[in-house]
Coordinates of C-alpha atoms and ligand atoms in Angstrom, one line a residue:
X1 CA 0.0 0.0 0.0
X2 CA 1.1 3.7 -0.7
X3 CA 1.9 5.2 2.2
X4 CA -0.2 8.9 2.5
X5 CA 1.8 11.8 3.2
X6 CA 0.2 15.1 4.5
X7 CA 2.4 17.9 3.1
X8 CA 2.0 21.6 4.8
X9 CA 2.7 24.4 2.6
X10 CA 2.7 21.9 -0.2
X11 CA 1.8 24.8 -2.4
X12 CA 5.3 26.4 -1.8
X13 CA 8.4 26.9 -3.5
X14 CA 9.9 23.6 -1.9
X15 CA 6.5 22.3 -1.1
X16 CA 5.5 22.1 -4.6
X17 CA 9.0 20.2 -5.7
X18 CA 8.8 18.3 -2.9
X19 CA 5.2 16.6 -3.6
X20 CA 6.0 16.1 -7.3
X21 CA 9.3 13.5 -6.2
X22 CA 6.9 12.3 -3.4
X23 CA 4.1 11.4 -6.3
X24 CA 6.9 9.8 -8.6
X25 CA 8.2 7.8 -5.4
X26 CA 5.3 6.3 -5.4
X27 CA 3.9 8.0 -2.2
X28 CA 0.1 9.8 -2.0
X29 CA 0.6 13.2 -1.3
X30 CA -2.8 15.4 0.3
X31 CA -1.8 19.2 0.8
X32 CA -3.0 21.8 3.0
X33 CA -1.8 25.4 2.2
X34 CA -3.6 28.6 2.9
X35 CA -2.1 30.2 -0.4
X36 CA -0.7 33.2 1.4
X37 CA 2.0 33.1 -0.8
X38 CA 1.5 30.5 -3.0
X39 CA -0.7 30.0 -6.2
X40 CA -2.9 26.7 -6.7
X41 CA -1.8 26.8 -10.2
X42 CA 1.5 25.0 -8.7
X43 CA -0.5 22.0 -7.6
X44 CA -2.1 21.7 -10.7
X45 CA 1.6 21.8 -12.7
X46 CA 2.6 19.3 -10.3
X47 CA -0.2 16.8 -11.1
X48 CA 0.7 17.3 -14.3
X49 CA 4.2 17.0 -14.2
X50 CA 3.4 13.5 -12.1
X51 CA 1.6 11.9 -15.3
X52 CA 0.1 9.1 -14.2
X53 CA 0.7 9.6 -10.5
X54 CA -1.4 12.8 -10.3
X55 CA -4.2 10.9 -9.4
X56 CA -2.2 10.8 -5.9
X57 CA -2.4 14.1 -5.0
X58 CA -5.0 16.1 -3.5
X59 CA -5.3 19.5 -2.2
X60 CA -7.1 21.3 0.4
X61 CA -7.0 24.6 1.1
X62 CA -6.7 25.3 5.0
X63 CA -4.8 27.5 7.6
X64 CA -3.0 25.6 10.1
X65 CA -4.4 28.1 12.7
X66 CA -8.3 26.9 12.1
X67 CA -7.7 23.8 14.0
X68 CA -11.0 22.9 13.8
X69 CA -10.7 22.0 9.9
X70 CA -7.2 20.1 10.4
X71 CA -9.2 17.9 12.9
X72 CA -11.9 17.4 10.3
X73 CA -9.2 16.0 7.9
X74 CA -7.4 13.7 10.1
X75 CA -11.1 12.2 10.9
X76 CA -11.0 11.5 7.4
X77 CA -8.3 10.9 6.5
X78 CA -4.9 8.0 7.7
X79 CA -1.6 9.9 7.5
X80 CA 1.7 7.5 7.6
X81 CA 3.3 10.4 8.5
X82 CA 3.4 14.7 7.6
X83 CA 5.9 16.7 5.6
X84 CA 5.8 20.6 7.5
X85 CA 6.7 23.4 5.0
X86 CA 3.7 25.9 6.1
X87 CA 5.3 29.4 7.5
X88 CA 6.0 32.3 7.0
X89 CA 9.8 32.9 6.1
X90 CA 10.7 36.7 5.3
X91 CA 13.3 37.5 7.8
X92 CA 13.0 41.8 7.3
X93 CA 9.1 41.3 7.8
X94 CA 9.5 39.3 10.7
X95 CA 10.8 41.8 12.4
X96 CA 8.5 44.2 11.7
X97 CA 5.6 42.3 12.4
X98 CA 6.8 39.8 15.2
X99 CA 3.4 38.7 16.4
X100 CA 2.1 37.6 12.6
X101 CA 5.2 35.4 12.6
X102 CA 4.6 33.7 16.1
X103 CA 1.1 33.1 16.0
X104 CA 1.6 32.0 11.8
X105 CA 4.5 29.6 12.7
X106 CA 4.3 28.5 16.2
X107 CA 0.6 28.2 17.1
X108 CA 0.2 26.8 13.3
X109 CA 2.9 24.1 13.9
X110 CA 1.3 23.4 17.6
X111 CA -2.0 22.7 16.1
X112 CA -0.4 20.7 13.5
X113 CA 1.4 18.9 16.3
X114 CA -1.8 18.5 18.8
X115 CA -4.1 17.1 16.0
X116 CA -1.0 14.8 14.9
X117 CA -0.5 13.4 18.4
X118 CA -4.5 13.0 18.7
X119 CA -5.2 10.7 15.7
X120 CA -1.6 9.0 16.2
X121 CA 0.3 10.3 13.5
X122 CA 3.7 10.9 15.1
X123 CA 6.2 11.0 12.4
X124 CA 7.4 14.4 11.0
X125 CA 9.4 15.9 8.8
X126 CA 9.9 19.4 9.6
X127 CA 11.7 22.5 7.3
X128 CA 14.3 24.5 9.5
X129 CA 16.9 26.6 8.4
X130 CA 20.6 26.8 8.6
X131 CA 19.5 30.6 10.3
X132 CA 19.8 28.4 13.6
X133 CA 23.5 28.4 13.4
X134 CA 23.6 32.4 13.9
X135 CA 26.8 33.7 12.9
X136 CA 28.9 30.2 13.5
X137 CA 32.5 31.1 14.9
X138 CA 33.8 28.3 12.2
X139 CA 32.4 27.0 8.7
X140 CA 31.4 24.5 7.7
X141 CA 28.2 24.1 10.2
X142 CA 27.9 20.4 11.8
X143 CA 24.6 19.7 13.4
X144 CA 26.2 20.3 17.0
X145 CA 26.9 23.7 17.2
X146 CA 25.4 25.8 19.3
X147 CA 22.2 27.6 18.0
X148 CA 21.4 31.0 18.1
X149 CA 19.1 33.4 16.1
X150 CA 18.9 37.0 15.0
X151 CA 15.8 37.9 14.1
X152 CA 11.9 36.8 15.0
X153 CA 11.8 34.2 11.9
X154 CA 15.0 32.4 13.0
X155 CA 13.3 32.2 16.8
X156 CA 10.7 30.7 15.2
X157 CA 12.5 27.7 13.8
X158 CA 15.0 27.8 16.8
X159 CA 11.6 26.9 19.2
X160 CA 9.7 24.8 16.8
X161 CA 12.9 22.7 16.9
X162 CA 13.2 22.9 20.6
X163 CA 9.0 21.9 20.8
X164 CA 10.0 18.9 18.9
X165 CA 12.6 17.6 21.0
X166 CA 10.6 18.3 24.0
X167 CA 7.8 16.4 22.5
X168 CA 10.3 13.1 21.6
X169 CA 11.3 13.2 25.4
X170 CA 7.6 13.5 26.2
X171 CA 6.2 10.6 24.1
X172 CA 9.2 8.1 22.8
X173 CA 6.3 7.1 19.7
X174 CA 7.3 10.2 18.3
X175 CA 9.9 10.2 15.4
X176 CA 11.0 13.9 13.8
X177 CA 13.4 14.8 11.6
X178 CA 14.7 18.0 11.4
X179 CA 16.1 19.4 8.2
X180 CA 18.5 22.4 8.0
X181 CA 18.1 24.0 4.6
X182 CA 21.2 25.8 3.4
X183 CA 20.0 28.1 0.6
X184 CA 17.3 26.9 -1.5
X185 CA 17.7 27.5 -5.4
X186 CA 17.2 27.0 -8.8
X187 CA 13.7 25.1 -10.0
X188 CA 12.1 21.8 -11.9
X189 CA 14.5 21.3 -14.6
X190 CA 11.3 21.2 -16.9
X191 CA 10.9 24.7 -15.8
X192 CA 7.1 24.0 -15.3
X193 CA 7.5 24.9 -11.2
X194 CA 9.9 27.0 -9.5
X195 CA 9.7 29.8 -6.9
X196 CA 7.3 32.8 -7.2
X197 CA 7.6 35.4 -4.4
X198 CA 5.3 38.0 -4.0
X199 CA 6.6 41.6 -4.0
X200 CA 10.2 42.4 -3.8
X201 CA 12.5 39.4 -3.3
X202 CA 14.4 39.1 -0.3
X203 CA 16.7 36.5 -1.5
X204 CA 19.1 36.3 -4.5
X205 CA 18.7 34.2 -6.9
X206 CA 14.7 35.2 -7.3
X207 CA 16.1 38.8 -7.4
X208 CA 18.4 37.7 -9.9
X209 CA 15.8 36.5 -12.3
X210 CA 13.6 39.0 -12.0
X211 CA 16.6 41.3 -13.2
X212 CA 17.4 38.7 -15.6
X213 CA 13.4 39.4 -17.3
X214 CA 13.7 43.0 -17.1
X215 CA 11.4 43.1 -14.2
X216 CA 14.1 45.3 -11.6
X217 CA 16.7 47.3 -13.4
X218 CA 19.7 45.7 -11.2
X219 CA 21.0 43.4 -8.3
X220 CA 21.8 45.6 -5.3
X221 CA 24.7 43.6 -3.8
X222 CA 24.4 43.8 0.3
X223 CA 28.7 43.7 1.0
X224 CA 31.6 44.1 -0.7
X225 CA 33.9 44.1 2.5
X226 CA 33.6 41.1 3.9
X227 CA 36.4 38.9 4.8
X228 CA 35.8 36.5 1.8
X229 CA 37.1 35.2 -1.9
X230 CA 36.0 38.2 -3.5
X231 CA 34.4 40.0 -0.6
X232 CA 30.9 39.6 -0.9
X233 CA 28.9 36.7 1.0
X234 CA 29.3 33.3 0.7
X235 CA 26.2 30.8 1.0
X236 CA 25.7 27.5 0.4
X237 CA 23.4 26.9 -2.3
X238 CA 21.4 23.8 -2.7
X239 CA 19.1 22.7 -5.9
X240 CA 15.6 22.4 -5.2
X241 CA 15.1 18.8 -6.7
X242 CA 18.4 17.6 -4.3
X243 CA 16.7 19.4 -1.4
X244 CA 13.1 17.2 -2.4
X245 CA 14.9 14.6 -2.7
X246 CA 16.4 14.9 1.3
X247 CA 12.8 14.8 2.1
X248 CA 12.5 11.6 0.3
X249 CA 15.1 10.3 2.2
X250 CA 14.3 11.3 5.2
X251 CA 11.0 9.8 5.4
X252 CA 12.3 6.8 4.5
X253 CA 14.8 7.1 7.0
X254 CA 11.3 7.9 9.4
X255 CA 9.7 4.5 8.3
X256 CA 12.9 2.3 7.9
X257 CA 13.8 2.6 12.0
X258 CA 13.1 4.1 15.1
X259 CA 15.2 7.4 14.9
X260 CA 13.2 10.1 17.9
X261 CA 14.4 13.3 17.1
X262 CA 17.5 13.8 14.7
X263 CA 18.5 16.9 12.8
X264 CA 20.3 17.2 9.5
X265 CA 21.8 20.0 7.5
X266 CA 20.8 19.7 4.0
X267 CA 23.4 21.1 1.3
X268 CA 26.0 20.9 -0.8
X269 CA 29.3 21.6 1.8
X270 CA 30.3 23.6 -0.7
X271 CA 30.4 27.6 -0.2
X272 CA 29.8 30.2 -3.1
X273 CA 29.7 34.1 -3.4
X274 CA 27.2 36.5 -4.6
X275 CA 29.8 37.2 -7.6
X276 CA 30.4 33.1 -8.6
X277 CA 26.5 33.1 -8.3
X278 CA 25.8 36.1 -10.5
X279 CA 28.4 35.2 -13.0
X280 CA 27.3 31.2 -13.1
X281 CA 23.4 33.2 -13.7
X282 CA 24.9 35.2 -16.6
X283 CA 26.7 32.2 -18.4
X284 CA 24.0 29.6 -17.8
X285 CA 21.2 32.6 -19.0
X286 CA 23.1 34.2 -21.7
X287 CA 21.6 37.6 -19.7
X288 CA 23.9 40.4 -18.1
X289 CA 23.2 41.5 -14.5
X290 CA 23.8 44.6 -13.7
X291 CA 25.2 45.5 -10.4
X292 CA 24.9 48.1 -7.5
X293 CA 27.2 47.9 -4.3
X294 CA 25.8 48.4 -1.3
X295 CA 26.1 48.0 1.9
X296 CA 26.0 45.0 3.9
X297 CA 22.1 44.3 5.2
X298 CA 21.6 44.2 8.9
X299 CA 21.7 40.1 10.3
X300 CA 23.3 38.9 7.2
X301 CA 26.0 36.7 8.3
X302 CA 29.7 36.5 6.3
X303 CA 29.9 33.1 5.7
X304 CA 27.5 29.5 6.0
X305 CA 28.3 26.0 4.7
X306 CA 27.1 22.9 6.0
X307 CA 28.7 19.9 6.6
X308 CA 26.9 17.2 5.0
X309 CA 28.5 14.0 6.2
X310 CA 25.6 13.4 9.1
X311 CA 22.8 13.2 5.9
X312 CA 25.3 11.1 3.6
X313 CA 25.7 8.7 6.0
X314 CA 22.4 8.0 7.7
X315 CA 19.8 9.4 5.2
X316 CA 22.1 7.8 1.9
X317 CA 21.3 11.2 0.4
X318 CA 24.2 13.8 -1.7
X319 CA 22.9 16.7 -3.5
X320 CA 23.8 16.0 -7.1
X321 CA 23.4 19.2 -8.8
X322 CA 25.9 22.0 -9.1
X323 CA 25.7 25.9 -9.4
X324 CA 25.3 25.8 -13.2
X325 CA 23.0 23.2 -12.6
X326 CA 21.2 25.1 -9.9
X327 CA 21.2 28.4 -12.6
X328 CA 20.2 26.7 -15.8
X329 CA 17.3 25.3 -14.2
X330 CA 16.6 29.0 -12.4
X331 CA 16.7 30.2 -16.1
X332 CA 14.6 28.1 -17.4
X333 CA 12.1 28.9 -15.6
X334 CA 12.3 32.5 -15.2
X335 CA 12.2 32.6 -18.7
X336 CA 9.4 30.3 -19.3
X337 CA 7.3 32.1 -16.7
X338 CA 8.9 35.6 -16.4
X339 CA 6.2 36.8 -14.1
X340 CA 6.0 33.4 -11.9
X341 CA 2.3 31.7 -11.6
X342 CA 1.1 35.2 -12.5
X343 CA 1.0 37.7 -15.3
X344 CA 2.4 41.1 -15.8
X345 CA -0.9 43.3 -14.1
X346 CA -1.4 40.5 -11.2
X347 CA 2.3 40.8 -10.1
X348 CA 4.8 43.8 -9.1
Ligands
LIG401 P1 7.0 29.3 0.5 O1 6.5 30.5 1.1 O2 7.1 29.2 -0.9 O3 6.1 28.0 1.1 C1 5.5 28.1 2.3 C2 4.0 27.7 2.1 O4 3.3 27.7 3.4 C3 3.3 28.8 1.2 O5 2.6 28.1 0.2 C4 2.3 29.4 2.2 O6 1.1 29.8 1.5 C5 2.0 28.3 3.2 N1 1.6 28.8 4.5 C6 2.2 29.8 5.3 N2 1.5 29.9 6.5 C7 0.5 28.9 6.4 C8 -0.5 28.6 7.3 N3 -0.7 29.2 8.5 N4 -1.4 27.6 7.0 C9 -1.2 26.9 5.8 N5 -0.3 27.3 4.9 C10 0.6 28.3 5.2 O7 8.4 29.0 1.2 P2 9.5 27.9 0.9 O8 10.7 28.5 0.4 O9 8.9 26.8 0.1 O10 9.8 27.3 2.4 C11 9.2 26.2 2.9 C12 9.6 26.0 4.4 O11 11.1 25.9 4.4 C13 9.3 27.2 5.3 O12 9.0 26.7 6.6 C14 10.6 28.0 5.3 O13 10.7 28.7 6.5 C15 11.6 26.9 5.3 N6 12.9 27.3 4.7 C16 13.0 27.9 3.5 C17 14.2 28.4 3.1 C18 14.3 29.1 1.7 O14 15.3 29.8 1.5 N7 13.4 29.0 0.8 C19 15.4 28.1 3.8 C20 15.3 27.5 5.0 C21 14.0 27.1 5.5
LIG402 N1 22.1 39.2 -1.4 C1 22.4 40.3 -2.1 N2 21.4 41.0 -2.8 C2 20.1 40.6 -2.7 C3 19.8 39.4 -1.9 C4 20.8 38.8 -1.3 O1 23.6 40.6 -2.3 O2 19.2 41.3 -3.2 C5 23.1 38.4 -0.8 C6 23.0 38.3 0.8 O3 23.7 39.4 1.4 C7 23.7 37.0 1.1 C8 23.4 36.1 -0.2 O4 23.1 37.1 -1.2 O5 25.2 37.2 1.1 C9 22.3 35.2 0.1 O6 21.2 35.9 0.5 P1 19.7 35.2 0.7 O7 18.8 36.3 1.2 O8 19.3 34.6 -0.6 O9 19.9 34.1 1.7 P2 20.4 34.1 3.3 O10 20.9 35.5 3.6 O11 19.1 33.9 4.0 O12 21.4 33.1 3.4

């Protein structure tokens, strides 16, 4: 039998990826998303993109606050186990609005976790973020070091993480695995799904492309003076499909054996700059960037990179794909659907 996965936030940038490898793994995938910054047009590419195993995928549009409707879907619903992607994730807006981010992320995910616990569906997979590592005194990252964050999004992921451990100690049945994302990038290489941020981007690469379509004039750079290759900041960027593909694993991982609560950073161990990303965007595009230097933005740290062994050697997952990789398929997309899910009047 398939085993049924709820996905949160399924709608999502990684959400969306995610479900499509889920549905050609063979897995039934139901998602809830509210659509706050999402399009339902992504669900419908990924049932199409899944061919024959669309007819595994079903979507229901719900807030993880109204608990009331989560309870009406596990009634009807058996869940092997529950993929969480649904937040909120804009770090500058988090600290403007640091209530819309608690009460969105933390009484969403303890809903989530109370109505799990309830029908006696206690396996998760959960989305953190390498933002728990703070400014790390060393690089790469290993799954010990001390957490910290810098900002009301990052405290969010920081006590979600902590909830879940307290739960494990609470109730052995539970088993959770938390992933650390590095940075996120690059889309389907059919270029049918990818990542479609309302308003301004905060992050680079969907900057990037929209300067790549003519949609922003140039790529302000946040640093030139850091301590680095070529002194601007250096991430570690991961291709979406690899960073599926880690949730693949992990729930395996979830169903294979009796693992409580284990974290594991998810990227390539390899560190790039803004400049080796803008210049693999230009080759792999054929576009020039234009660039503005600026200066550095408040809470951006100077370097993150995860090491990967943990992941390699108890999940049997690698990320595959490489920066051009990472930037053809970006490309693909952005040129396919310059204005995302949209069109030019619906977006800014
Ligand atoms: P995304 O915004 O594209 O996807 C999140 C989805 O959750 C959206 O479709 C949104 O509509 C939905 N959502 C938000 N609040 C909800 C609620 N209360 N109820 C139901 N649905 C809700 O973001 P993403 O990039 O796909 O990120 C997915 C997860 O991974 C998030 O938790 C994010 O914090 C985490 N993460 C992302 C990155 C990154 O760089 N993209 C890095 C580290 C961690
Ligand atoms: N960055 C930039 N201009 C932008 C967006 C990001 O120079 O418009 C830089 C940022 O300072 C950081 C890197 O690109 O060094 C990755 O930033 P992003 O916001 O994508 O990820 P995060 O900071 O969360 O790792």
């Amino acid at each position: 039998m398939a085993k049924n996965i709820l996905v949160t936030g399924g709608a999502g940038y990684i959400g969306s990826h995610t479900v499509l490898q889920l549905l050609l793994g063979g897995f039934k995938a139901v998602v809830i998303d509210n659509l706050d910054n999402s399009s339902d047009i992504a669900i419908k590419r990924v049932a199409e993109l899944a061919g024959e195993f669309g007819k595994n995928l079903s979507f229901h549009q719900i807030d993880l606050r109204d608990k009331a409707s989560l309870e009406k879907l596990f009634s009807s619903t058996n869940f092997d186990a529950v993929i969480h992607f649904a937040g909120l994730k804009a770090v500058g807006e988090s600290v403007q609005k640091p209530l819309l981010y608690y009460n969105n992320n933390i009484i969403g995910t303890i809903n989530l976790l109370e109505v799990m616990a309830s029908y006696g569906c206690k396996k998760l997979v959960f989305s953190s973020s390498a933002t728990v590592y703070g400014w790390p005194k060393e690089v790469p990252c290993t799954e010990e070091f001390p957490l910290s964050a810098t900002n009301p999004y990052g405290r969010t992921k920081l006590f979600i993480e902590e909830i879940c451990r307290d739960i494990y100690r609470s109730d052995s049945e539970w088993s959770i695995i938390l992933l650390r994302y590095f940075n996120p990038v690059g889309a389907h290489p059919s270029g049918y799904i990818g990542e479609d941020p309302r308003g301004i981007p905060n992050n680079l690469m969907p900057f990037v492309q929209q300067v790549a379509v003519g949609r922003r004039p140039a790529l302000t750079v946040f640093g030139s003076d850091y301590s680095t290759k070529d002194g601007t900041g250096v991430r570690d960027y991961i291709h979406v499909v690899d960073l599926s593909d880690g949730h693949i694993a992990a729930l395996q991982k979830l169903f294979e054996s009796k693992i409580g609560c284990e974290v594991y950073n998810l990227g390539t161990g390899k560190g790039t700059s803004v400049l080796e990303m803008v210049a693999a965007f230009e080759k792999a595009s054929g576009q020039k960037i234009p660039l503005v230097m600026a200066a550095r933005r408040p809470g951006d740290v100077e370097t993150l990179y995860a090491l990967t062994d943990k992941a390699e050697n108890e999940l049997k997952w690698k990320a595959k794909y490489g920066i051009d990789e990472m930037c053809r398929d970006q490309w693909s997309w952005a040129s396919k659907n310059p204005y995302g899910y949209g069109s030019a009047d619906s977006t800014n």
